[in-house]
mmCIF file of C-alpha atoms and ligand atoms in Angstrom:
data_model
loop_
_atom_site.group_PDB
_atom_site.id
_atom_site.type_symbol
_atom_site.label_atom_id
_atom_site.label_comp_id
_atom_site.label_asym_id
_atom_site.label_seq_id
_atom_site.Cartn_x
_atom_site.Cartn_y
_atom_site.Cartn_z
ATOM 1 C CA MET J 241 46.157 -5.337 38.892
ATOM 2 C CA VAL J 242 48.694 -5.021 41.757
ATOM 3 C CA GLU J 243 47.143 -3.869 45.064
ATOM 4 C CA ASN J 244 48.773 -1.297 47.172
ATOM 5 C CA VAL J 245 47.742 -2.706 50.483
ATOM 6 C CA VAL J 246 46.313 -6.131 51.315
ATOM 7 C CA ILE J 247 45.171 -6.440 54.763
ATOM 8 C CA ILE J 248 44.615 -9.949 56.189
ATOM 9 C CA GLY J 249 42.358 -10.307 59.185
ATOM 10 C CA SER J 250 39.297 -8.454 60.633
ATOM 11 C CA GLY J 251 39.710 -7.594 64.118
ATOM 12 C CA PRO J 252 40.490 -4.070 65.651
ATOM 13 C CA ALA J 253 44.040 -4.127 64.053
ATOM 14 C CA ALA J 254 42.867 -4.902 60.376
ATOM 15 C CA HIS J 255 40.004 -2.471 60.562
ATOM 16 C CA THR J 256 42.096 0.359 62.028
ATOM 17 C CA ALA J 257 44.711 -0.357 59.387
ATOM 18 C CA ALA J 258 42.100 -0.181 56.611
ATOM 19 C CA ILE J 259 40.604 2.978 57.913
ATOM 20 C CA TYR J 260 43.949 4.624 57.845
ATOM 21 C CA ALA J 261 45.024 3.175 54.490
ATOM 22 C CA ALA J 262 41.843 4.019 52.930
ATOM 23 C CA ARG J 263 41.832 7.586 54.080
ATOM 24 C CA ALA J 264 45.246 7.880 52.634
ATOM 25 C CA ASP J 265 43.805 6.931 49.065
ATOM 26 C CA LEU J 266 45.646 3.649 49.053
ATOM 27 C CA MET J 267 42.495 1.758 48.191
ATOM 28 C CA PRO J 268 43.053 -1.161 50.562
ATOM 29 C CA VAL J 269 41.647 -4.675 50.047
ATOM 30 C CA LEU J 270 40.598 -6.503 53.352
ATOM 31 C CA PHE J 271 40.329 -10.251 53.712
ATOM 32 C CA GLU J 272 38.131 -10.857 56.757
ATOM 33 C CA GLY J 273 38.388 -14.513 56.691
ATOM 34 C CA PHE J 274 35.518 -17.148 56.881
ATOM 35 C CA MET J 275 35.825 -18.780 60.304
ATOM 36 C CA ALA J 276 39.561 -18.494 60.040
ATOM 37 C CA GLY J 277 41.308 -19.860 63.268
ATOM 38 C CA GLY J 278 37.832 -20.887 64.404
ATOM 39 C CA ILE J 279 36.730 -17.192 64.713
ATOM 40 C CA ALA J 280 33.895 -15.360 62.979
ATOM 41 C CA ALA J 281 34.792 -12.395 60.695
ATOM 42 C CA GLY J 282 35.221 -9.431 63.207
ATOM 43 C CA GLY J 283 37.688 -11.385 65.376
ATOM 44 C CA GLN J 284 37.934 -12.219 69.154
ATOM 45 C CA LEU J 285 35.450 -9.539 70.100
ATOM 46 C CA THR J 286 32.681 -11.314 68.256
ATOM 47 C CA THR J 287 32.984 -13.926 71.005
ATOM 48 C CA THR J 288 32.198 -11.558 73.915
ATOM 49 C CA THR J 289 29.364 -9.532 75.229
ATOM 50 C CA ASP J 290 30.345 -6.316 77.196
ATOM 51 C CA VAL J 291 33.567 -4.289 76.162
ATOM 52 C CA GLU J 292 33.687 -1.884 79.099
ATOM 53 C CA ASN J 293 37.315 -0.589 78.327
ATOM 54 C CA PHE J 294 37.384 0.586 74.767
ATOM 55 C CA PRO J 295 37.593 4.530 74.905
ATOM 56 C CA GLY J 296 34.620 6.337 73.634
ATOM 57 C CA PHE J 297 31.830 3.948 74.782
ATOM 58 C CA PRO J 298 31.359 5.179 78.437
ATOM 59 C CA GLU J 299 28.245 2.821 78.881
ATOM 60 C CA GLY J 300 30.241 -0.058 77.286
ATOM 61 C CA ILE J 301 29.294 -1.722 73.859
ATOM 62 C CA GLU J 302 28.913 -5.258 72.818
ATOM 63 C CA GLY J 303 31.827 -6.859 71.086
ATOM 64 C CA PRO J 304 29.892 -7.796 67.787
ATOM 65 C CA ASP J 305 28.440 -4.150 67.767
ATOM 66 C CA LEU J 306 31.870 -2.477 68.076
ATOM 67 C CA MET J 307 33.444 -4.845 65.342
ATOM 68 C CA GLU J 308 30.241 -3.818 63.039
ATOM 69 C CA ARG J 309 30.853 -0.412 63.624
ATOM 70 C CA MET J 310 34.633 -0.667 62.740
ATOM 71 C CA ARG J 311 33.867 -2.699 59.534
ATOM 72 C CA LYS J 312 31.358 0.123 58.494
ATOM 73 C CA GLN J 313 34.084 2.697 58.982
ATOM 74 C CA SER J 314 36.413 0.708 56.965
ATOM 75 C CA GLU J 315 33.851 0.474 54.194
ATOM 76 C CA ARG J 316 32.939 4.234 54.283
ATOM 77 C CA PHE J 317 36.399 5.226 53.270
ATOM 78 C CA GLY J 318 36.317 2.678 50.328
ATOM 79 C CA THR J 319 38.008 -0.469 51.880
ATOM 80 C CA ARG J 320 37.075 -3.524 49.593
ATOM 81 C CA ILE J 321 36.088 -6.264 52.084
ATOM 82 C CA TYR J 322 36.179 -10.009 50.888
ATOM 83 C CA SER J 323 34.827 -12.592 53.335
ATOM 84 C CA GLU J 324 37.611 -14.986 52.466
ATOM 85 C CA THR J 325 40.444 -16.603 54.347
ATOM 86 C CA VAL J 326 43.854 -15.996 52.777
ATOM 87 C CA ASN J 327 45.376 -19.651 52.537
ATOM 88 C CA SER J 328 48.748 -18.868 51.410
ATOM 89 C CA VAL J 329 51.132 -16.092 50.430
ATOM 90 C CA ASP J 330 54.283 -15.981 48.420
ATOM 91 C CA LEU J 331 56.580 -13.359 49.767
ATOM 92 C CA SER J 332 59.774 -14.504 47.991
ATOM 93 C CA GLN J 333 59.711 -11.335 45.733
ATOM 94 C CA ARG J 334 57.608 -8.051 45.337
ATOM 95 C CA PRO J 335 54.753 -7.596 44.421
ATOM 96 C CA PHE J 336 53.731 -10.288 46.851
ATOM 97 C CA LYS J 337 51.324 -13.264 45.854
ATOM 98 C CA PHE J 338 48.154 -13.909 47.919
ATOM 99 C CA LYS J 339 45.674 -16.660 47.602
ATOM 100 C CA THR J 340 42.186 -17.581 48.919
ATOM 101 C CA ASP J 341 39.783 -20.394 47.935
ATOM 102 C CA GLU J 342 38.341 -17.928 45.456
ATOM 103 C CA ARG J 343 40.966 -15.636 44.090
ATOM 104 C CA GLU J 344 44.765 -14.844 43.836
ATOM 105 C CA GLY J 345 46.370 -11.659 43.328
ATOM 106 C CA LEU J 346 49.429 -9.430 43.793
ATOM 107 C CA ALA J 347 50.071 -6.801 46.550
ATOM 108 C CA LYS J 348 52.795 -4.261 46.961
ATOM 109 C CA THR J 349 52.478 -4.447 50.660
ATOM 110 C CA ILE J 350 50.648 -6.871 53.016
ATOM 111 C CA ILE J 351 49.454 -6.109 56.549
ATOM 112 C CA ILE J 352 49.111 -9.189 58.701
ATOM 113 C CA ALA J 353 46.367 -8.781 61.439
ATOM 114 C CA THR J 354 45.004 -12.470 61.818
ATOM 115 C CA GLY J 355 45.059 -12.444 65.476
ATOM 116 C CA ALA J 356 45.185 -15.260 67.833
ATOM 117 C CA THR J 357 42.957 -17.817 69.367
ATOM 118 C CA ALA J 358 42.511 -18.221 73.114
ATOM 119 C CA LYS J 359 43.215 -22.031 73.856
ATOM 120 C CA ARG J 360 40.330 -23.740 75.970
ATOM 121 C CA ASP J 361 40.103 -27.079 77.493
ATOM 122 C CA ASN J 362 37.164 -29.202 76.339
ATOM 123 C CA VAL J 363 35.451 -29.227 79.745
ATOM 124 C CA PRO J 364 31.853 -30.129 79.978
ATOM 125 C CA GLY J 365 29.809 -26.943 80.736
ATOM 126 C CA THR J 366 32.484 -24.477 79.189
ATOM 127 C CA GLY J 367 31.301 -24.751 75.387
ATOM 128 C CA ASP J 368 29.968 -22.036 73.300
ATOM 129 C CA LYS J 369 26.417 -23.127 73.587
ATOM 130 C CA GLU J 370 26.868 -23.810 77.520
ATOM 131 C CA LEU J 371 28.375 -21.322 80.079
ATOM 132 C CA TRP J 372 31.039 -19.781 77.697
ATOM 133 C CA GLN J 373 30.670 -16.115 78.291
ATOM 134 C CA LYS J 374 28.232 -16.789 81.051
ATOM 135 C CA GLY J 375 30.972 -17.084 83.715
ATOM 136 C CA VAL J 376 33.496 -18.817 81.667
ATOM 137 C CA SER J 377 36.011 -16.702 79.991
ATOM 138 C CA ALA J 378 39.831 -16.757 78.734
ATOM 139 C CA CYS J 379 40.475 -13.043 79.420
ATOM 140 C CA ALA J 380 40.692 -11.931 83.131
ATOM 141 C CA VAL J 381 41.512 -8.361 82.214
ATOM 142 C CA CYS J 382 38.511 -8.118 79.930
ATOM 143 C CA ASP J 383 35.830 -9.822 81.988
ATOM 144 C CA GLY J 384 37.251 -9.758 85.670
ATOM 145 C CA ALA J 385 35.639 -6.490 86.632
ATOM 146 C CA LEU J 386 32.029 -7.447 85.547
ATOM 147 C CA PRO J 387 29.590 -7.346 88.599
ATOM 148 C CA MET J 388 28.930 -11.112 88.347
ATOM 149 C CA PHE J 389 32.430 -11.952 89.904
ATOM 150 C CA ARG J 390 32.367 -9.339 92.618
ATOM 151 C CA ASN J 391 33.003 -11.191 96.061
ATOM 152 C CA LYS J 392 32.633 -14.648 94.624
ATOM 153 C CA PRO J 393 34.963 -17.367 94.389
ATOM 154 C CA LEU J 394 36.657 -17.962 90.927
ATOM 155 C CA PHE J 395 38.687 -20.592 89.187
ATOM 156 C CA VAL J 396 41.829 -19.996 87.039
ATOM 157 C CA VAL J 397 43.084 -22.908 84.864
ATOM 158 C CA GLY J 398 46.722 -22.979 84.115
ATOM 159 C CA GLY J 399 50.205 -22.859 85.594
ATOM 160 C CA GLY J 400 52.308 -20.431 83.579
ATOM 161 C CA ASP J 401 52.966 -16.749 83.985
ATOM 162 C CA SER J 402 49.380 -15.611 82.610
ATOM 163 C CA ALA J 403 47.610 -17.941 84.849
ATOM 164 C CA MET J 404 49.607 -16.314 87.905
ATOM 165 C CA GLU J 405 48.931 -12.705 86.398
ATOM 166 C CA GLU J 406 45.282 -13.450 85.817
ATOM 167 C CA ALA J 407 44.646 -15.128 89.244
ATOM 168 C CA HIS J 408 46.357 -12.110 90.956
ATOM 169 C CA PHE J 409 44.102 -9.469 89.060
ATOM 170 C CA LEU J 410 40.953 -11.319 89.767
ATOM 171 C CA THR J 411 41.639 -11.123 93.484
ATOM 172 C CA LYS J 412 40.844 -7.443 93.102
ATOM 173 C CA PHE J 413 37.083 -8.552 92.892
ATOM 174 C CA ALA J 414 36.886 -12.093 93.743
ATOM 175 C CA SER J 415 36.297 -13.451 97.459
ATOM 176 C CA LYS J 416 38.993 -16.175 96.536
ATOM 177 C CA VAL J 417 40.696 -17.593 93.480
ATOM 178 C CA TYR J 418 41.596 -21.114 93.020
ATOM 179 C CA ILE J 419 44.349 -21.967 90.633
ATOM 180 C CA VAL J 420 43.956 -25.416 88.976
ATOM 181 C CA HIS J 421 46.902 -26.967 87.586
ATOM 182 C CA ARG J 422 47.405 -30.576 86.350
ATOM 183 C CA ARG J 423 50.969 -30.860 87.608
ATOM 184 C CA ASP J 424 52.339 -30.484 91.055
ATOM 185 C CA GLU J 425 54.829 -27.968 89.791
ATOM 186 C CA LEU J 426 53.945 -24.547 88.099
ATOM 187 C CA ARG J 427 55.600 -23.420 84.660
ATOM 188 C CA ALA J 428 55.355 -19.729 85.834
ATOM 189 C CA SER J 429 58.587 -17.857 86.605
ATOM 190 C CA LYS J 430 59.770 -17.887 90.266
ATOM 191 C CA ILE J 431 58.682 -14.168 90.817
ATOM 192 C CA MET J 432 55.233 -14.846 89.516
ATOM 193 C CA GLN J 433 54.857 -17.721 91.551
ATOM 194 C CA ASP J 434 56.132 -15.924 94.675
ATOM 195 C CA ARG J 435 53.591 -13.125 94.218
ATOM 196 C CA ALA J 436 50.819 -15.667 93.690
ATOM 197 C CA ARG J 437 51.849 -17.633 96.781
ATOM 198 C CA ALA J 438 51.826 -14.440 98.970
ATOM 199 C CA ASN J 439 48.367 -13.457 97.950
ATOM 200 C CA PRO J 440 46.249 -14.515 100.750
ATOM 201 C CA LYS J 441 43.184 -14.794 98.414
ATOM 202 C CA ILE J 442 44.858 -17.409 96.075
ATOM 203 C CA GLU J 443 44.650 -21.163 96.702
ATOM 204 C CA PHE J 444 46.544 -23.908 94.617
ATOM 205 C CA LEU J 445 44.910 -26.822 93.490
ATOM 206 C CA TYR J 446 47.926 -28.926 92.194
ATOM 207 C CA SER J 447 47.592 -32.109 90.415
ATOM 208 C CA HIS J 448 43.877 -31.367 89.679
ATOM 209 C CA LYS J 449 41.816 -31.018 86.649
ATOM 210 C CA VAL J 450 38.447 -29.206 86.079
ATOM 211 C CA VAL J 451 35.916 -32.279 85.565
ATOM 212 C CA SER J 452 32.880 -29.920 84.886
ATOM 213 C CA VAL J 453 31.367 -26.368 85.170
ATOM 214 C CA ASP J 454 27.657 -26.176 86.166
ATOM 215 C CA GLY J 455 25.090 -23.633 86.514
ATOM 216 C CA GLY J 456 21.736 -22.472 85.000
ATOM 217 C CA ASN J 457 22.080 -19.001 83.285
ATOM 218 C CA SER J 458 25.708 -18.574 84.749
ATOM 219 C CA VAL J 459 28.502 -20.460 86.455
ATOM 220 C CA GLU J 460 27.399 -21.639 89.846
ATOM 221 C CA GLN J 461 29.821 -24.395 90.696
ATOM 222 C CA VAL J 462 32.965 -26.009 89.491
ATOM 223 C CA ARG J 463 33.932 -29.936 90.001
ATOM 224 C CA VAL J 464 37.356 -30.777 90.215
ATOM 225 C CA GLU J 465 39.357 -33.998 90.519
ATOM 226 C CA ASP J 466 42.467 -34.758 92.430
ATOM 227 C CA LEU J 467 44.565 -36.762 89.632
ATOM 228 C CA LYS J 468 46.600 -38.528 92.570
ATOM 229 C CA SER J 469 43.617 -39.869 94.537
ATOM 230 C CA GLN J 470 40.929 -39.486 91.767
ATOM 231 C CA GLU J 471 38.790 -37.896 94.356
ATOM 232 C CA GLN J 472 36.225 -35.364 93.014
ATOM 233 C CA LYS J 473 35.096 -32.270 94.834
ATOM 234 C CA THR J 474 32.594 -29.449 94.131
ATOM 235 C CA PHE J 475 33.136 -25.918 94.815
ATOM 236 C CA PRO J 476 30.682 -22.993 94.585
ATOM 237 C CA ALA J 477 31.895 -20.507 92.114
ATOM 238 C CA ALA J 478 30.794 -17.694 89.668
ATOM 239 C CA GLY J 479 33.427 -17.884 87.078
ATOM 240 C CA LEU J 480 36.250 -20.015 85.472
ATOM 241 C CA PHE J 481 39.107 -18.319 83.481
ATOM 242 C CA PHE J 482 41.185 -20.382 81.131
ATOM 243 C CA ALA J 483 44.773 -19.035 81.043
ATOM 244 C CA ILE J 484 46.504 -21.832 79.066
ATOM 245 C CA GLY J 485 47.891 -19.718 76.284
ATOM 246 C CA HIS J 486 47.033 -18.513 72.754
ATOM 247 C CA VAL J 487 47.763 -19.782 69.207
ATOM 248 C CA PRO J 488 48.493 -16.892 66.810
ATOM 249 C CA ASN J 489 46.999 -17.482 63.490
ATOM 250 C CA THR J 490 50.099 -17.428 61.477
ATOM 251 C CA GLY J 491 50.300 -20.883 60.105
ATOM 252 C CA PHE J 492 49.241 -19.724 56.592
ATOM 253 C CA LEU J 493 52.634 -17.695 56.176
ATOM 254 C CA GLY J 494 54.277 -21.236 55.751
ATOM 255 C CA GLY J 495 57.287 -20.168 57.710
ATOM 256 C CA GLN J 496 58.125 -17.017 55.177
ATOM 257 C CA ILE J 497 57.943 -14.517 57.997
ATOM 258 C CA GLU J 498 60.118 -14.738 61.239
ATOM 259 C CA THR J 499 58.163 -15.842 64.171
ATOM 260 C CA ASP J 500 58.943 -16.856 67.763
ATOM 261 C CA GLU J 501 58.724 -20.586 68.742
ATOM 262 C CA GLN J 502 54.974 -20.072 69.583
ATOM 263 C CA GLY J 503 54.315 -18.654 66.067
ATOM 264 C CA TYR J 504 54.024 -15.048 67.159
ATOM 265 C CA VAL J 505 55.244 -12.884 64.367
ATOM 266 C CA ILE J 506 58.393 -10.968 65.330
ATOM 267 C CA THR J 507 58.349 -7.110 64.529
ATOM 268 C CA VAL J 508 61.075 -4.718 64.921
ATOM 269 C CA PRO J 509 60.476 -3.195 68.345
ATOM 270 C CA GLY J 510 58.500 -0.023 68.274
ATOM 271 C CA THR J 511 57.425 -0.702 64.688
ATOM 272 C CA THR J 512 54.998 -3.049 62.949
ATOM 273 C CA GLN J 513 57.926 -4.283 60.332
ATOM 274 C CA THR J 514 58.580 -7.903 59.867
ATOM 275 C CA ASN J 515 61.719 -9.350 58.604
ATOM 276 C CA VAL J 516 60.252 -9.050 55.028
ATOM 277 C CA PRO J 517 60.459 -5.407 53.702
ATOM 278 C CA GLY J 518 56.988 -4.453 52.847
ATOM 279 C CA VAL J 519 55.274 -6.931 55.074
ATOM 280 C CA PHE J 520 53.852 -5.739 58.282
ATOM 281 C CA ALA J 521 52.156 -7.112 61.354
ATOM 282 C CA ALA J 522 49.865 -5.681 63.842
ATOM 283 C CA GLY J 523 47.643 -6.775 66.689
ATOM 284 C CA ASP J 524 47.514 -10.135 68.666
ATOM 285 C CA CYS J 525 49.331 -12.197 65.930
ATOM 286 C CA GLN J 526 52.525 -10.328 66.996
ATOM 287 C CA ASP J 527 51.595 -9.233 70.698
ATOM 288 C CA LYS J 528 51.401 -11.825 73.402
ATOM 289 C CA LYS J 529 51.838 -9.400 76.275
ATOM 290 C CA TYR J 530 48.864 -6.790 75.977
ATOM 291 C CA ARG J 531 46.358 -8.621 74.038
ATOM 292 C CA GLN J 532 43.734 -5.761 74.101
ATOM 293 C CA ALA J 533 41.520 -4.293 71.460
ATOM 294 C CA ILE J 534 43.049 -0.879 71.841
ATOM 295 C CA THR J 535 46.525 -2.102 71.628
ATOM 296 C CA ALA J 536 45.455 -3.959 68.448
ATOM 297 C CA ALA J 537 43.964 -0.982 66.936
ATOM 298 C CA GLY J 538 46.856 1.162 67.807
ATOM 299 C CA SER J 539 49.195 -1.117 65.988
ATOM 300 C CA GLY J 540 47.043 -1.443 63.176
ATOM 301 C CA CYS J 541 47.298 2.256 62.747
ATOM 302 C CA MET J 542 51.130 2.055 62.857
ATOM 303 C CA ALA J 543 51.071 -0.616 60.379
ATOM 304 C CA ALA J 544 49.157 1.482 57.728
ATOM 305 C CA LEU J 545 51.338 4.458 58.262
ATOM 306 C CA GLU J 546 54.367 2.482 57.745
ATOM 307 C CA ALA J 547 52.816 0.698 54.602
ATOM 308 C CA GLU J 548 52.137 4.244 53.346
ATOM 309 C CA HIS J 549 55.679 5.293 54.003
ATOM 310 C CA PHE J 550 56.881 2.087 52.438
ATOM 311 C CA LEU J 551 55.078 2.787 49.225
ATOM 312 C CA SER J 552 56.030 6.221 48.872
ATOM 313 C CA SER J 553 59.645 5.399 49.048
ATOM 314 C CA HIS J 554 59.495 2.142 46.940
ATOM 315 C CA HIS J 555 58.001 2.662 43.489
HETATM 316 P P1 FAD B 61 41.448 -10.637 66.361
HETATM 317 O O1 FAD B 61 40.317 -10.105 67.184
HETATM 318 O O2 FAD B 61 42.125 -11.820 66.932
HETATM 319 O O3 FAD B 61 40.694 -10.977 64.944
HETATM 320 C C1 FAD B 61 41.457 -11.636 63.876
HETATM 321 C C2 FAD B 61 40.648 -11.949 62.550
HETATM 322 O O4 FAD B 61 41.456 -12.412 61.654
HETATM 323 C C3 FAD B 61 39.663 -13.245 63.073
HETATM 324 O O5 FAD B 61 38.459 -13.005 62.765
HETATM 325 C C4 FAD B 61 40.372 -14.236 62.290
HETATM 326 O O6 FAD B 61 39.297 -15.186 61.868
HETATM 327 C C5 FAD B 61 40.797 -13.695 61.206
HETATM 328 N N1 FAD B 61 42.011 -14.522 60.321
HETATM 329 C C6 FAD B 61 42.750 -15.186 60.892
HETATM 330 N N2 FAD B 61 43.570 -15.873 59.837
HETATM 331 C C7 FAD B 61 42.999 -15.334 58.582
HETATM 332 C C8 FAD B 61 43.434 -15.459 57.368
HETATM 333 N N3 FAD B 61 44.382 -16.401 56.939
HETATM 334 N N4 FAD B 61 42.657 -14.833 56.431
HETATM 335 C C9 FAD B 61 41.726 -13.916 56.858
HETATM 336 N N5 FAD B 61 41.321 -13.752 58.064
HETATM 337 C C10 FAD B 61 41.988 -14.472 58.913
HETATM 338 N N6 FAD B 61 40.039 -6.831 74.608
HETATM 339 C C11 FAD B 61 39.646 -5.609 75.058
HETATM 340 O O7 FAD B 61 40.278 -4.505 74.943
HETATM 341 N N7 FAD B 61 38.545 -5.570 75.826
HETATM 342 C C12 FAD B 61 37.670 -6.597 76.084
HETATM 343 O O8 FAD B 61 36.715 -6.437 76.944
HETATM 344 C C13 FAD B 61 38.147 -7.761 75.567
HETATM 345 N N8 FAD B 61 37.375 -8.835 75.841
HETATM 346 C C14 FAD B 61 37.604 -10.097 75.235
HETATM 347 C C15 FAD B 61 36.875 -11.310 75.462
HETATM 348 C C16 FAD B 61 37.348 -12.487 74.874
HETATM 349 C C17 FAD B 61 36.318 -13.551 75.187
HETATM 350 C C18 FAD B 61 38.263 -12.636 74.155
HETATM 351 C C19 FAD B 61 38.845 -13.848 73.589
HETATM 352 C C20 FAD B 61 39.248 -11.427 73.987
HETATM 353 C C21 FAD B 61 38.887 -10.226 74.399
HETATM 354 N N9 FAD B 61 39.686 -9.158 74.305
HETATM 355 C C22 FAD B 61 39.307 -7.808 74.865
HETATM 356 C C23 FAD B 61 40.707 -9.110 73.668
HETATM 357 C C24 FAD B 61 40.557 -8.648 72.226
HETATM 358 O O9 FAD B 61 39.609 -9.249 71.658
HETATM 359 C C25 FAD B 61 41.803 -8.956 71.200
HETATM 360 O O10 FAD B 61 42.919 -8.291 71.785
HETATM 361 C C26 FAD B 61 41.628 -8.105 69.874
HETATM 362 O O11 FAD B 61 40.485 -8.533 69.342
HETATM 363 C C27 FAD B 61 42.873 -8.510 68.882
HETATM 364 O O12 FAD B 61 42.561 -7.978 67.825
HETATM 365 P P2 FAD B 61 43.326 -8.421 66.340
HETATM 366 O O13 FAD B 61 42.940 -7.211 65.505
HETATM 367 O O14 FAD B 61 44.727 -8.829 66.522
HETATM 368 O O15 FAD B 61 42.717 -9.700 65.724
#
């Protein structure tokens, strides 16, 4: 049997694509992955608590709860969901081939919605069973406005544009934001550096690294080391944000789809089309700019509509 649409991934992009494809009677199959990219089925939102910016939930909703609801909605319209990771695809001819540990099959169209994984340094105190999501985060836009960070000192780790952006954003809420960077020069563009330097709430700790994050139920202090003098210092702080980049989960494509140098799938602007006709990409695996659940969902909708259009024009 050749599937009409195979959706790879399980975040907001994948499930929105599944809901649209299923409601268009395309009988989609969705591979939600099994700890693919180190993330449980349901995607990045399963690693967070309150989601307060997804429309429709004025009181906020827990990330795992939101994803469970999306999954149910996909199933309600007949999506077949397998808890398997797609290990490889062969896109050299249509129908395309795909393979998991348990099965292989053929697909007329494929929607890649495998997301990205935020990088985190291995700093004591920041792990999943420690203070991760108890003040330690990798997304300022998502978590910065939480009451726990209001008028408190915060730390941002990184030296690129996103670190500058996140620090600047956090100054709306924090009393002060320290940017910790290992080198004595930033990687960020000049304009972003200038903006951060001009912000009186931002202080740079160049040639420093974070040694540990400590606290009981939430972050209380951050210990840093000056890499030149080896001197250590502890600061009171309510939060620490990693802004050291993301890794898109696109390795399984084996270079058959055009990506940028970091591995993000390149799509035709304003669409979800990749360089291979019939293969579409949605969500964070092709978006290094917005990285939000709602933008991922929006592009998942686009991918399903584009796949439907492709199927009706290629028999
Ligand atoms: P993802 O959510 O990245 O999910 C992709 C899924 O695909 C993963 O489960 C992965 O395991 C699976 N997968 C990967 N490879 C394969 C494969 N080969 N086969 C099968 N499955 C595979 N956004 C907001 O809008 N609001 C928030 O409050 C918010 N909070 C956040 C908090 C944290 C801690 C983080 C990390 C992110 C947060 N975000 C938030 C961002 C949001 O989670 C992402 O933008 C969104 O989840 C991206 O969705 P996606 O559909 O691209 O895929």
